[in-house]
Amino acid sequence: MATSARYPARPTQESQTVTDLHRHLREKLLAAIADLGLPATEAAGMLRLDPPRNRDHGDVALGAFQLAKLAKLPPPKFAAEIAARIAADDIIESAVAAGPFVNFKFRRGAMAREVLTAIHSDAAPYGKAATNDQVVCIDFSSPNIAKPFHIGHMRSTVLGNALCRIHRHLGATVHGINHLGDWGMPFAKMMTAYMRFGDEVELHKSPMRHMFELYKRYDAEAKANPELNEEAAQRFKALESGEDNEERRMWQLLRDESLKAFQGPYSRLGVTFDHITGESFFEDKMDAAMARVEKAGVLEESDGADVVWLKDQGIKQPCLLRKSDGTTLYHTRDLAAAFYREETFHPTRILYIVGGEQKLHFAQLKGVLIKMKEAIADAIEHVPFGLVLSKGPEGKWEKFASRSGNAVFLDEILDEAVRKVRGVIAEKNPDLDDPDAVAEHVGVSAIIFNDLKNGRIKDVKFDWDAMLAFEGETGPYVQYACARLSSILRKVDLPVPAVDSIDFELLADAERVLLTMMDFAAAVQRAADQSEPSVVTHFTIALAGEIHSYLADHYVVSAEPAVRNARLVLVDAARRLLTTGLDLLGIKAPERM
RNA sequence: GCGCCCGUAGCUCAGCUGGAUAGAGCGACGGCCUCCGAAGCCGUAGGUCAGAGGUUCGACUCCUCUCGGGCGCGCCA
C-alpha cells in the first residue's frame, strides 16, 4: 500500500538512534568501502553494525557477507581488507577480522565520555530522537465500565500508559485516550440488571462490588429468561433515541458511579489520560459518520442491517455498522472516533491497545476506511496483546471469565503485593521511614513490571508466585538497584563531580555497564516502533544486573579520589538511566526501600 | 470448516526484523556480608530451539506441511 505524505512510513532501522561512536565508525567504514571501489549508496544499505552475540568478540560487529558479494571477494578476504583500512584513533581501539566478520572495539575512555556526557546532559532526555514529527493517538485501557475493573483490564492500561511515556520521551506529540465502553449493549444490560435487582444504597456504598453482583446475576438469569436481553435491547434503543427519559437518567447514574469507581485502580497504577472520551462521546457523531460511509458508496443492506463488505480485501465477514433495529454498534462508534481523531489531532499513528481476540474487528475498521479511500486508514494500528489465563480446576490454563467468578479484582492483587512487600521491609529494612508508602509503591510497581516484562502478544499466565516474586528479573530487583545507587551517593556525601572533570580512562573496568547503557536509545526506539514496552523492561533488568555486578567488587566510597569521582559519575548515570527506564514503564524509582 | 496467534532448559521467558560456541530468571546444588543495601553477587547442573521437508554460504529466525495449545468467524464489545 502506498503511503501518503501525511502518513509517512514508520521509522526504519536505518534511522534508528545510535551513538556518536557508532556514527564515527560508520563513517570510517563507508570511507573504507569507497576505497575498495564499491558503489557507495548500495554498500551503505548493506552496512549493518550489530552487537555480536558474544560480547567478548567486540563491541560491534560487521558481518561482511553481503558486502563481500558486492565486492566479488570471499567474505574472510573482504573482512580482512576492511579491517586493514580501519585505523585505530581516539575513538576506535581496534578492528579485527575474524573469518567473515570484522569486530570493532571502542576505546573505553571514549565510550565512557560519550555515554556519561549524554546521560548527564539536561538539554534533552537521553535517548530522545533528534526530530520527531509524530502525533500519536493511543487508545488504551478503554474498559467496559459496566463491569468491575479486574486483572484483564490491566494489560491494556499498563501497556498503553508505557507506550504514551515512550513516545513522549522520543519527542512525539501524544494523546492518551480512554475510549470508555459506556454505550451499547453491555451498558444496557447493566441498566436492565440494576432496574430489576439493583439497590441504590449498595451502589453508592460499593459501586464496583454491587455492579459485579448485578453482572453475575444478569448473566445467570438471562440464560433462563432470554426476554431479559430483549428488554436490554429495547432500553438501548430508548437510550440512543436521544430523548430525556428514564434510560438516560439511569445511564448517567451508572456511568458516574462506574467512572468514580475506576479512579481507584487508575490512581493506584499512576495512570492518567489526556482525554476520557468514551463511546457515548460519539453519540451525536455517528449519523455524520454513517453519512460519510454512505457517500463513499460502500454501504450495503444485508438481512436488514447496514454493512460494508470487505471480500476484496480478503475479509469474509462484513463489517456491521447498523443493526436491523436501527441502533449502532461498536464498529460505528470506532469509525466515528477515527474521524473525530483525524479532525481533532491530525495523528500520524492511532494505536489501539486492545486484546488480540479483536484482531478481526480492527482489520474490518481499517478495511472500511481503506475501501472509503480515507487517508486515516494508514494511521490505524491495532496493537494486540495476549490473554490473561488462570489455572483451572484441572490444572489447565484457561481464559479469565468475569461471569464464572474466577475474575480477580485488581485491588486484591495490588493489596496482596503490597502486603508482601511490607513484610519484606519489616525483615530487611525495619528502620525505613514511612514503610507503608514505600510498600504500596514497590508492591504496585512489581505488578506493573511483571505485566510489562514479556512480549505483549504472549498470554499472561496469572500466577501468584511469579507475580509476587521479588527476586531476579522483577520490578523490585530493578528498584533495589536504584535504592542501592542512591544509598551510595548519600554515603559519599559529596556532590557528584562534573562529567568533564573526571578521568574517563578510570572507568575501563566498567565496560559492561557502559556497553549496556549505550543500548538504551535503540531500545526505546524499538519499543516505540514495535509498540513493545518489554524491550525497555529488559533494558532495565540488564542495566540493573550490570551495575549490581560491578558494585560487587568495585567500591566507590573508599576508592582514591580520582577513581571515586569517576565512579560517582558512573553511579549517578546508572541511577538516572534506571530511573528514566522505569519512568517509561510508569514506575517510580525509590531512593530507599 | 476457514482465518489468525503461540510452541526455545523442570517452570516462566529473552534471543535486536537470517550470521560466529542458543541466553536470563525461578527452582536444584555449591560458594560470598570484620568496606558503600545479601530484595545482591559468583559458580555448577540442565536444551535433537514441537516434528518433517524446503530456500540460503549460513535458519530459533523466512516458506510449506504435520502435531500440540489458544483466539476469532453478522446484528456483543
XYZ file of C-alpha atoms (C1' of nucleotides) in Angstrom:
670
model
C 0.000 0.000 0.000
C 1.323 3.403 -0.928
C 1.709 5.823 1.921
C 0.780 9.442 1.596
C 2.917 12.358 2.725
C 0.566 12.883 5.633
C 1.021 9.342 6.802
C 4.663 8.529 6.154
C 6.116 5.098 6.540
C 7.236 4.154 10.001
C 10.780 4.897 11.065
C 13.086 2.122 9.982
C 16.169 0.571 11.451
C 18.275 2.890 9.335
C 17.014 5.959 11.099
C 17.348 4.314 14.469
C 19.154 6.266 17.089
C 22.777 5.304 17.504
C 25.558 6.866 19.455
C 28.184 9.232 18.110
C 30.667 6.405 18.448
C 28.667 4.308 16.032
C 28.329 7.227 13.664
C 32.075 7.743 13.713
C 32.721 4.082 12.997
C 30.166 4.068 10.246
C 31.812 6.994 8.512
C 35.174 5.282 8.675
C 33.671 2.135 7.239
C 31.989 3.983 4.400
C 35.355 5.510 3.544
C 36.971 2.074 3.608
C 34.231 0.670 1.419
C 34.632 3.511 -1.043
C 38.362 2.852 -1.020
C 37.613 -0.708 -2.089
C 35.701 0.675 -5.026
C 32.166 -0.339 -4.052
C 29.137 1.733 -5.091
C 28.519 3.984 -2.118
C 24.744 4.021 -1.766
C 24.255 0.342 -2.393
C 27.019 -0.566 0.011
C 25.709 1.810 2.663
C 22.450 -0.100 2.705
C 24.286 -3.298 3.458
C 26.387 -1.799 6.195
C 24.781 -3.181 9.305
C 26.551 -2.917 12.604
C 25.253 -5.220 15.275
C 26.435 -6.063 18.715
C 27.927 -9.532 18.497
C 26.098 -12.309 20.311
C 29.171 -12.912 22.360
C 30.439 -9.581 23.521
C 33.924 -10.936 24.026
C 34.306 -10.638 20.285
C 33.991 -6.890 20.406
C 31.556 -4.044 20.918
C 30.092 -4.083 17.431
C 30.475 -6.479 14.567
C 30.057 -6.308 10.852
C 29.041 -9.462 9.040
C 30.773 -8.997 5.699
C 28.745 -11.483 3.659
C 26.632 -9.205 1.514
C 29.313 -6.574 1.035
C 31.835 -9.239 0.080
C 29.473 -10.495 -2.560
C 29.166 -6.985 -3.915
C 32.948 -6.715 -3.949
C 33.209 -10.162 -5.529
C 35.588 -11.270 -2.816
C 35.384 -14.208 -0.417
C 33.943 -12.865 2.861
C 37.035 -13.592 5.006
C 39.245 -11.865 2.468
C 36.886 -8.902 2.325
C 36.698 -8.705 6.121
C 40.477 -8.605 6.269
C 40.581 -5.816 3.691
C 38.119 -3.774 5.713
C 39.889 -4.385 8.993
C 43.173 -3.279 7.423
C 41.596 0.006 6.379
C 40.205 0.936 9.791
C 42.984 2.583 11.718
C 42.821 2.956 15.453
C 42.094 6.511 16.538
C 40.863 8.298 19.609
C 37.509 6.510 19.376
C 38.221 3.180 17.744
C 40.538 0.923 19.649
C 40.688 -1.970 17.241
C 39.227 -3.553 14.133
C 39.914 -7.243 13.858
C 38.850 -9.601 11.116
C 37.572 -12.916 12.411
C 36.651 -15.103 9.485
C 33.813 -13.369 7.642
C 33.293 -10.889 10.476
C 35.024 -7.708 11.459
C 34.919 -6.998 15.158
C 35.359 -3.497 16.459
C 36.220 -2.217 19.872
C 35.746 1.326 21.061
C 38.213 2.953 23.387
C 36.880 2.612 26.921
C 37.595 6.214 27.747
C 35.748 7.427 24.652
C 32.849 5.168 25.433
C 32.609 6.473 28.979
C 32.839 10.063 27.821
C 30.170 9.627 25.163
C 27.596 7.802 27.208
C 28.058 9.607 30.526
C 28.033 13.033 28.921
C 24.844 12.204 27.072
C 23.117 10.896 30.178
C 24.071 13.914 32.251
C 23.200 16.481 29.648
C 20.000 18.239 30.644
C 19.354 19.534 27.156
C 17.235 16.588 26.095
C 16.284 13.309 27.658
C 18.832 10.646 26.900
C 17.690 8.542 24.015
C 15.454 11.228 22.539
C 15.241 11.319 18.787
C 16.685 14.421 17.135
C 13.416 15.314 15.483
C 10.036 13.785 15.851
C 7.002 14.973 13.934
C 4.870 12.071 15.007
C 1.473 12.691 16.503
C 0.420 9.513 18.208
C -3.052 8.786 19.491
C -3.044 5.898 21.911
C -6.422 4.353 22.612
C -5.872 2.344 25.748
C -7.438 0.889 28.847
C -10.898 1.598 27.424
C -12.699 -0.642 29.871
C -16.275 -1.599 29.686
C -17.284 0.334 32.761
C -20.397 -1.721 33.282
C -18.085 -4.391 34.658
C -15.647 -4.278 37.567
C -12.031 -3.392 36.956
C -10.270 -6.716 37.109
C -6.960 -8.225 36.148
C -7.975 -8.452 32.493
C -8.251 -4.674 32.234
C -4.778 -4.126 33.493
C -2.867 -5.147 30.395
C -4.235 -2.523 28.051
C -3.957 0.098 30.780
C -0.368 -0.647 31.648
C 0.802 -1.226 28.072
C -0.857 1.929 26.801
C 0.499 4.008 29.648
C 4.020 2.801 28.906
C 3.636 3.475 25.186
C 2.425 7.011 25.905
C 5.514 7.616 28.004
C 7.855 6.042 25.481
C 6.545 8.121 22.598
C 6.659 11.263 24.675
C 10.229 10.532 25.621
C 11.066 10.321 21.934
C 9.543 13.741 21.413
C 6.260 12.783 19.779
C 3.016 14.592 20.475
C 0.934 12.050 22.322
C -2.776 11.851 23.023
C -3.574 9.172 25.542
C -7.236 8.374 25.130
C -9.503 6.318 27.331
C -12.210 5.134 24.956
C -14.556 4.006 27.717
C -17.092 1.329 26.969
C -20.012 3.378 28.237
C -22.507 2.734 25.475
C -24.069 -0.193 23.714
C -25.489 -3.481 24.872
C -23.228 -4.223 27.864
C -24.284 -0.958 29.383
C -27.909 -1.593 28.513
C -27.668 -4.968 30.220
C -26.270 -3.366 33.331
C -29.097 -0.837 33.284
C -31.617 -3.629 32.981
C -29.985 -5.553 35.802
C -29.923 -2.514 38.044
C -33.546 -1.668 37.386
C -34.606 -5.210 38.193
C -32.269 -6.240 41.014
C -30.312 -3.153 41.960
C -30.051 -1.323 45.245
C -29.182 2.341 45.287
C -27.649 2.267 48.754
C -25.374 -0.632 47.809
C -24.482 1.089 44.566
C -23.259 4.208 46.283
C -21.567 2.277 49.042
C -19.517 -0.031 46.846
C -20.287 0.571 43.184
C -17.812 -1.914 41.800
C -18.869 -4.786 44.050
C -22.503 -4.074 43.545
C -22.223 -3.934 39.769
C -20.202 -7.123 39.781
C -23.024 -8.825 41.644
C -25.539 -7.391 39.182
C -23.437 -8.530 36.280
C -23.253 -12.088 37.525
C -26.951 -12.172 38.376
C -27.969 -10.812 34.990
C -25.851 -13.373 33.251
C -27.360 -16.217 35.212
C -30.936 -15.013 34.819
C -30.638 -14.219 31.136
C -29.779 -17.842 30.475
C -33.205 -18.846 31.763
C -35.020 -15.728 30.542
C -33.953 -14.651 27.071
C -36.501 -11.827 27.228
C -34.045 -10.066 29.524
C -31.824 -9.492 26.543
C -34.767 -8.182 24.564
C -35.510 -5.743 27.333
C -31.886 -4.612 27.295
C -32.022 -4.111 23.544
C -35.146 -2.004 23.910
C -33.552 0.044 26.633
C -30.537 0.659 24.454
C -32.797 1.791 21.658
C -34.570 4.124 24.061
C -31.233 5.457 25.253
C -29.969 6.004 21.759
C -33.162 7.829 20.788
C -31.567 10.842 22.431
C -34.666 11.616 24.453
C -34.535 12.673 28.071
C -36.044 9.514 29.511
C -35.620 7.029 32.333
C -32.933 5.160 30.427
C -30.865 8.269 30.045
C -31.040 9.109 33.718
C -30.155 5.535 34.587
C -27.261 5.605 32.172
C -25.950 8.800 33.708
C -26.166 7.406 37.222
C -24.400 4.162 36.412
C -21.787 5.880 34.303
C -20.947 8.386 37.031
C -20.670 5.707 39.676
C -18.565 3.452 37.462
C -16.211 6.208 36.497
C -15.747 7.165 40.115
C -15.014 3.565 41.000
C -12.467 3.266 38.208
C -10.486 6.185 39.571
C -9.282 3.915 42.360
C -7.286 1.480 40.227
C -6.142 4.238 37.885
C -4.647 6.362 40.607
C -3.019 3.365 42.263
C -1.428 2.429 38.958
C -0.418 6.037 38.401
C -2.198 6.139 35.061
C -3.697 9.310 33.644
C -5.348 10.137 30.344
C -5.263 13.192 28.152
C -8.803 12.534 27.010
C -11.566 10.479 28.528
C -13.912 10.206 25.623
C -15.961 7.053 25.808
C -18.198 5.585 23.205
C -21.041 7.795 24.441
C -18.972 10.812 23.419
C -19.645 9.852 19.827
C -23.396 9.555 20.247
C -24.032 12.723 18.238
C -21.269 11.992 15.724
C -22.466 8.677 14.398
C -25.029 9.986 11.948
C -22.346 12.061 10.261
C -20.022 9.067 10.197
C -22.707 6.913 8.639
C -23.447 9.604 6.078
C -19.781 9.658 5.169
C -19.757 5.909 4.667
C -22.872 6.125 2.565
C -21.454 8.941 0.491
C -18.380 6.850 -0.227
C -20.768 4.338 -1.754
C -19.587 1.350 0.223
C -22.615 0.732 2.422
C -24.888 -2.179 1.604
C -28.012 -3.654 3.116
C -27.881 -7.226 4.320
C -30.628 -9.004 6.272
C -31.972 -5.658 7.354
C -28.630 -4.423 8.664
C -26.247 -1.904 7.116
C -22.892 -3.458 6.347
C -19.695 -2.909 4.407
C -18.380 -5.913 2.526
C -14.629 -6.363 2.529
C -14.221 -9.501 0.449
C -11.901 -7.731 -1.980
C -9.541 -7.246 0.942
C -9.669 -10.892 1.870
C -12.009 -10.347 4.818
C -15.001 -12.645 4.531
C -17.065 -11.227 7.361
C -18.841 -7.965 6.581
C -18.450 -5.027 8.891
C -21.802 -4.273 10.529
C -22.446 -0.592 11.074
C -26.135 -0.523 11.903
C -28.330 -3.235 13.326
C -31.681 -4.116 11.814
C -33.387 -2.301 14.713
C -31.566 0.861 13.702
C -29.158 1.035 16.634
C -25.424 1.397 16.284
C -22.578 -0.969 17.019
C -19.035 -0.994 18.316
C -17.781 -0.508 14.758
C -19.975 2.530 14.187
C -18.548 4.220 17.224
C -14.966 3.339 16.372
C -15.475 4.730 12.921
C -16.893 7.973 14.291
C -13.965 8.087 16.722
C -11.455 7.655 13.893
C -12.956 10.594 12.004
C -13.084 12.689 15.134
C -9.458 11.964 15.972
C -8.375 12.742 12.442
C -10.021 16.161 12.553
C -9.034 16.981 16.104
C -5.498 15.636 16.442
C -4.196 15.028 12.897
C -2.448 11.878 14.087
C 0.285 10.065 12.207
C -0.476 6.910 14.156
C -3.520 5.753 16.070
C -2.641 2.830 18.292
C -5.441 0.663 19.621
C -4.170 -1.229 22.629
C -6.765 -3.969 22.551
C -6.577 -7.735 23.063
C -5.622 -9.986 20.179
C -9.050 -11.593 20.136
C -10.304 -8.409 18.489
C -7.991 -8.654 15.538
C -10.825 -9.082 13.092
C -12.601 -6.023 14.432
C -9.664 -3.739 13.726
C -8.933 -5.347 10.386
C -12.519 -4.532 9.479
C -12.302 -0.985 10.797
C -9.176 -0.357 8.758
C -10.700 -2.213 5.825
C -13.757 0.042 5.748
C -11.550 3.147 5.796
C -9.403 1.747 3.016
C -12.471 0.978 0.969
C -13.673 4.528 1.567
C -10.251 5.744 0.392
C -9.801 7.637 3.648
C -6.196 8.658 4.298
C -6.599 7.999 8.022
C -6.698 4.287 7.231
C -2.891 4.276 7.111
C -2.691 5.539 10.677
C -4.873 2.802 12.147
C -2.769 0.264 14.006
C -4.101 -2.459 16.222
C -1.642 -3.298 18.992
C -2.836 -6.697 20.184
C -1.832 -8.470 23.353
C -2.317 -11.907 24.850
C -4.988 -13.055 27.230
C -4.679 -13.374 30.943
C -5.035 -17.024 31.808
C -5.765 -18.564 35.141
C -5.167 -22.075 36.317
C -8.382 -24.033 36.052
C -9.614 -26.752 38.384
C -7.791 -29.415 36.395
C -4.557 -27.501 36.318
C -5.093 -26.278 32.769
C -4.504 -22.668 31.805
C -7.760 -21.050 30.789
C -9.193 -17.666 29.997
C -10.417 -15.473 32.792
C -14.142 -15.039 32.595
C -15.734 -12.460 34.831
C -19.078 -14.246 34.736
C -17.730 -17.546 36.009
C -16.464 -15.696 39.039
C -12.801 -16.546 38.688
C -12.031 -12.935 37.858
C -9.683 -11.337 40.298
C -10.143 -7.724 41.228
C -7.082 -5.685 40.542
C -7.248 -4.175 44.005
C -6.948 -7.602 45.574
C -3.812 -8.330 43.625
C -2.270 -4.988 44.431
C -3.175 -5.349 48.103
C -1.575 -8.765 48.251
C 1.601 -7.491 46.611
C 1.767 -4.516 48.960
C 1.240 -6.736 51.982
C 4.086 -8.964 50.935
C 6.423 -6.048 50.290
C 5.548 -4.680 53.715
C 6.707 -7.973 55.191
C 9.987 -7.853 53.310
C 10.616 -4.317 54.525
C 9.941 -5.306 58.120
C 12.513 -8.028 57.749
C 15.216 -6.302 55.734
C 14.886 -2.641 56.464
C 12.970 -2.170 59.728
C 14.236 1.388 60.233
C 12.853 2.653 56.941
C 10.814 5.853 57.113
C 7.190 5.573 56.036
C 7.313 1.874 55.199
C 3.636 1.728 54.253
C 4.025 4.275 51.485
C 7.110 2.525 50.169
C 5.366 -0.848 50.304
C 2.409 0.494 48.350
C 4.683 1.887 45.733
C 7.020 -1.098 45.402
C 4.171 -3.597 45.505
C 2.178 -1.910 42.772
C 5.317 -1.474 40.702
C 6.040 -5.172 40.965
C 2.682 -5.979 39.404
C 3.112 -3.436 36.617
C 6.637 -4.587 35.901
C 5.537 -8.205 35.743
C 2.920 -7.304 33.167
C 5.390 -5.392 31.005
C 8.160 -7.952 31.200
C 7.148 -10.355 28.493
C 6.298 -9.757 24.874
C 2.789 -8.364 24.786
C 1.440 -10.945 22.355
C 2.102 -13.766 24.770
C -0.682 -14.912 27.019
C -0.032 -13.992 30.611
C -0.263 -16.874 32.996
C -1.673 -15.424 36.136
C 0.455 -16.936 38.814
C 0.559 -15.525 42.332
C 4.038 -16.876 42.962
C 5.519 -15.245 39.876
C 3.562 -12.060 40.401
C 4.753 -11.710 43.973
C 8.330 -12.836 43.430
C 10.711 -10.032 44.291
C 13.977 -11.602 43.281
C 15.624 -11.969 39.929
C 14.026 -10.333 36.914
C 11.416 -8.329 38.774
C 10.430 -4.765 39.453
C 11.821 -4.783 42.986
C 15.140 -6.054 41.641
C 15.478 -3.000 39.414
C 14.141 -0.667 42.065
C 16.535 -2.165 44.555
C 19.402 -1.259 42.247
C 18.151 2.333 42.237
C 17.900 2.395 46.010
C 21.378 0.937 46.327
C 22.843 3.538 43.966
C 21.066 6.324 45.832
C 22.431 4.961 49.049
C 25.987 5.132 47.748
C 25.502 8.703 46.621
C 24.192 9.594 50.072
C 27.030 7.841 51.803
C 29.726 9.629 49.851
C 28.082 12.863 50.873
C 29.747 14.868 48.142
C 28.212 16.499 45.108
C 28.514 14.369 42.001
C 31.552 15.733 40.129
C 31.070 17.444 36.789
C 31.233 14.891 34.000
C 34.049 16.723 32.245
C 36.182 16.725 35.344
C 36.727 13.007 35.617
C 39.321 10.767 34.036
C 37.250 8.526 31.777
C 40.055 6.009 31.444
C 39.467 5.064 35.063
C 36.125 3.574 34.046
C 37.626 0.992 31.711
C 36.691 -1.647 34.284
C 33.026 -0.668 33.882
C 32.903 -1.568 30.212
C 29.978 -3.912 30.579
C 27.939 -1.250 32.335
C 28.833 1.330 29.687
C 28.080 -1.044 26.843
C 24.669 -1.773 28.303
C 23.980 1.928 28.774
C 24.699 2.513 25.112
C 21.808 0.234 24.178
C 19.246 2.495 25.782
C 18.401 4.760 22.881
C 17.960 1.882 20.468
C 15.826 0.028 22.993
C 13.442 2.956 23.426
C 13.211 3.472 19.686
C 12.478 -0.182 19.092
C 9.875 -0.191 21.833
C 8.122 2.683 20.073
C 8.415 1.284 16.556
C 7.158 -2.124 17.548
C 4.805 -0.968 20.295
C 6.678 -3.266 22.605
C 7.446 -1.851 26.054
C 9.049 -5.124 27.129
C 12.165 -4.021 25.254
C 12.544 -1.233 27.789
C 11.728 -3.567 30.657
C 14.511 -5.879 29.596
C 16.868 -2.977 29.285
C 16.262 -2.005 32.907
C 16.846 -5.580 34.032
C 20.093 -5.746 32.069
C 21.413 -2.452 33.395
C 20.418 -3.248 36.964
C 22.229 -6.562 36.614
C 25.396 -4.992 35.252
C 25.564 -2.297 37.879
C 24.877 -4.751 40.690
C 27.614 -6.931 39.350
C 30.027 -4.025 39.036
C 29.311 -2.776 42.520
C 30.032 -6.199 43.985
C 33.758 -5.718 43.543
C 34.257 -2.033 42.774
C 33.974 0.214 45.785
C 33.104 3.841 45.489
C 33.296 5.422 48.919
C 36.686 4.038 49.852
C 38.342 4.462 46.456
C 41.073 7.026 45.973
C 39.644 10.433 44.994
C 40.161 10.281 41.217
C 38.684 6.811 40.974
C 35.923 7.670 43.410
C 34.953 10.705 41.352
C 34.812 8.717 38.162
C 32.727 6.012 39.792
C 30.429 8.598 41.318
C 29.620 9.879 37.867
C 29.014 6.320 36.712
C 26.791 5.516 39.681
C 24.822 8.695 39.206
C 24.388 7.989 35.498
C 23.212 4.442 36.175
C 20.728 5.735 38.704
C 19.445 8.322 36.261
C 19.142 5.887 33.426
C 17.363 3.282 35.534
C 15.036 5.971 36.813
C 14.300 7.043 33.255
C 13.787 3.465 32.114
C 11.373 2.739 34.935
C 9.630 6.028 34.314
C 8.966 4.950 30.734
C 7.191 1.937 32.166
C 5.153 4.075 34.529
C 7.149 3.081 37.599
C 8.985 5.337 40.022
C 12.428 4.614 41.359
C 12.602 4.823 45.156
C 15.544 6.408 46.992
C 15.110 3.907 49.781
C 13.158 0.725 50.086
C -14.717 -25.962 8.264
C -11.996 -21.247 7.346
C -8.618 -17.368 9.278
C -5.041 -15.608 12.810
C -1.594 -16.268 17.122
C 1.649 -19.281 20.093
C 5.167 -23.803 20.756
C 13.106 -22.334 22.929
C 16.269 -25.688 29.745
C 11.894 -28.976 35.053
C 8.896 -23.896 35.279
C 8.392 -18.639 33.320
C 10.552 -16.241 29.332
C 14.763 -13.312 26.118
C 17.043 -14.085 21.524
C 17.577 -6.736 18.489
C 13.328 -7.632 11.892
C 18.988 -14.835 8.704
C 25.010 -14.611 10.917
C 30.302 -16.776 14.725
C 30.000 -21.836 20.839
C 21.253 -20.707 21.705
C 20.912 -16.604 26.840
C 18.374 -14.987 31.564
C 15.303 -15.541 35.969
C 12.904 -19.103 39.140
C 13.633 -23.960 41.108
C 18.136 -27.549 42.383
C 23.260 -27.876 44.103
C 27.859 -25.160 45.909
C 30.311 -20.596 47.426
C 30.340 -14.898 49.114
C 28.155 -9.962 54.226
C 35.345 -7.599 60.153
C 34.344 -1.526 53.123
C 29.477 1.620 50.172
C 21.961 -2.070 50.714
C 22.597 -10.228 50.638
C 15.422 -7.533 47.566
C 22.503 -8.636 45.962
C 26.990 -11.195 43.746
C 29.886 -15.635 41.844
C 29.840 -20.729 40.221
C 27.732 -25.958 38.764
C 23.995 -28.973 36.509
C 20.095 -28.589 32.749
C 18.299 -27.525 25.511
C 17.758 -33.008 18.872
C 15.011 -24.353 19.600
C 7.429 -29.226 18.844
C 8.362 -32.543 14.239
C 9.468 -33.139 8.880
C 10.794 -31.003 4.399
C 12.469 -26.500 1.591
C 15.160 -21.632 0.458
C 20.330 -19.934 1.713
C 27.378 -19.650 2.009
C 24.567 -19.662 6.765
C 17.850 -20.897 9.793
C 15.409 -20.415 16.696
C 14.585 -16.504 12.944
C 11.956 -16.948 6.102
C 8.459 -20.677 3.111
C 5.371 -25.395 3.003
C 3.207 -29.363 5.569
C 2.172 -32.172 10.191
C 1.318 -32.306 15.500
C 0.019 -29.725 20.112
C -2.255 -25.246 22.741
C -5.167 -20.773 22.156
C -8.271 -16.967 19.848
C -11.787 -15.362 16.194
C -15.558 -16.100 12.403
C -23.488 -10.664 11.180
C -26.769 -7.744 14.247
C -21.922 -8.276 21.830
C -17.718 -5.208 22.878
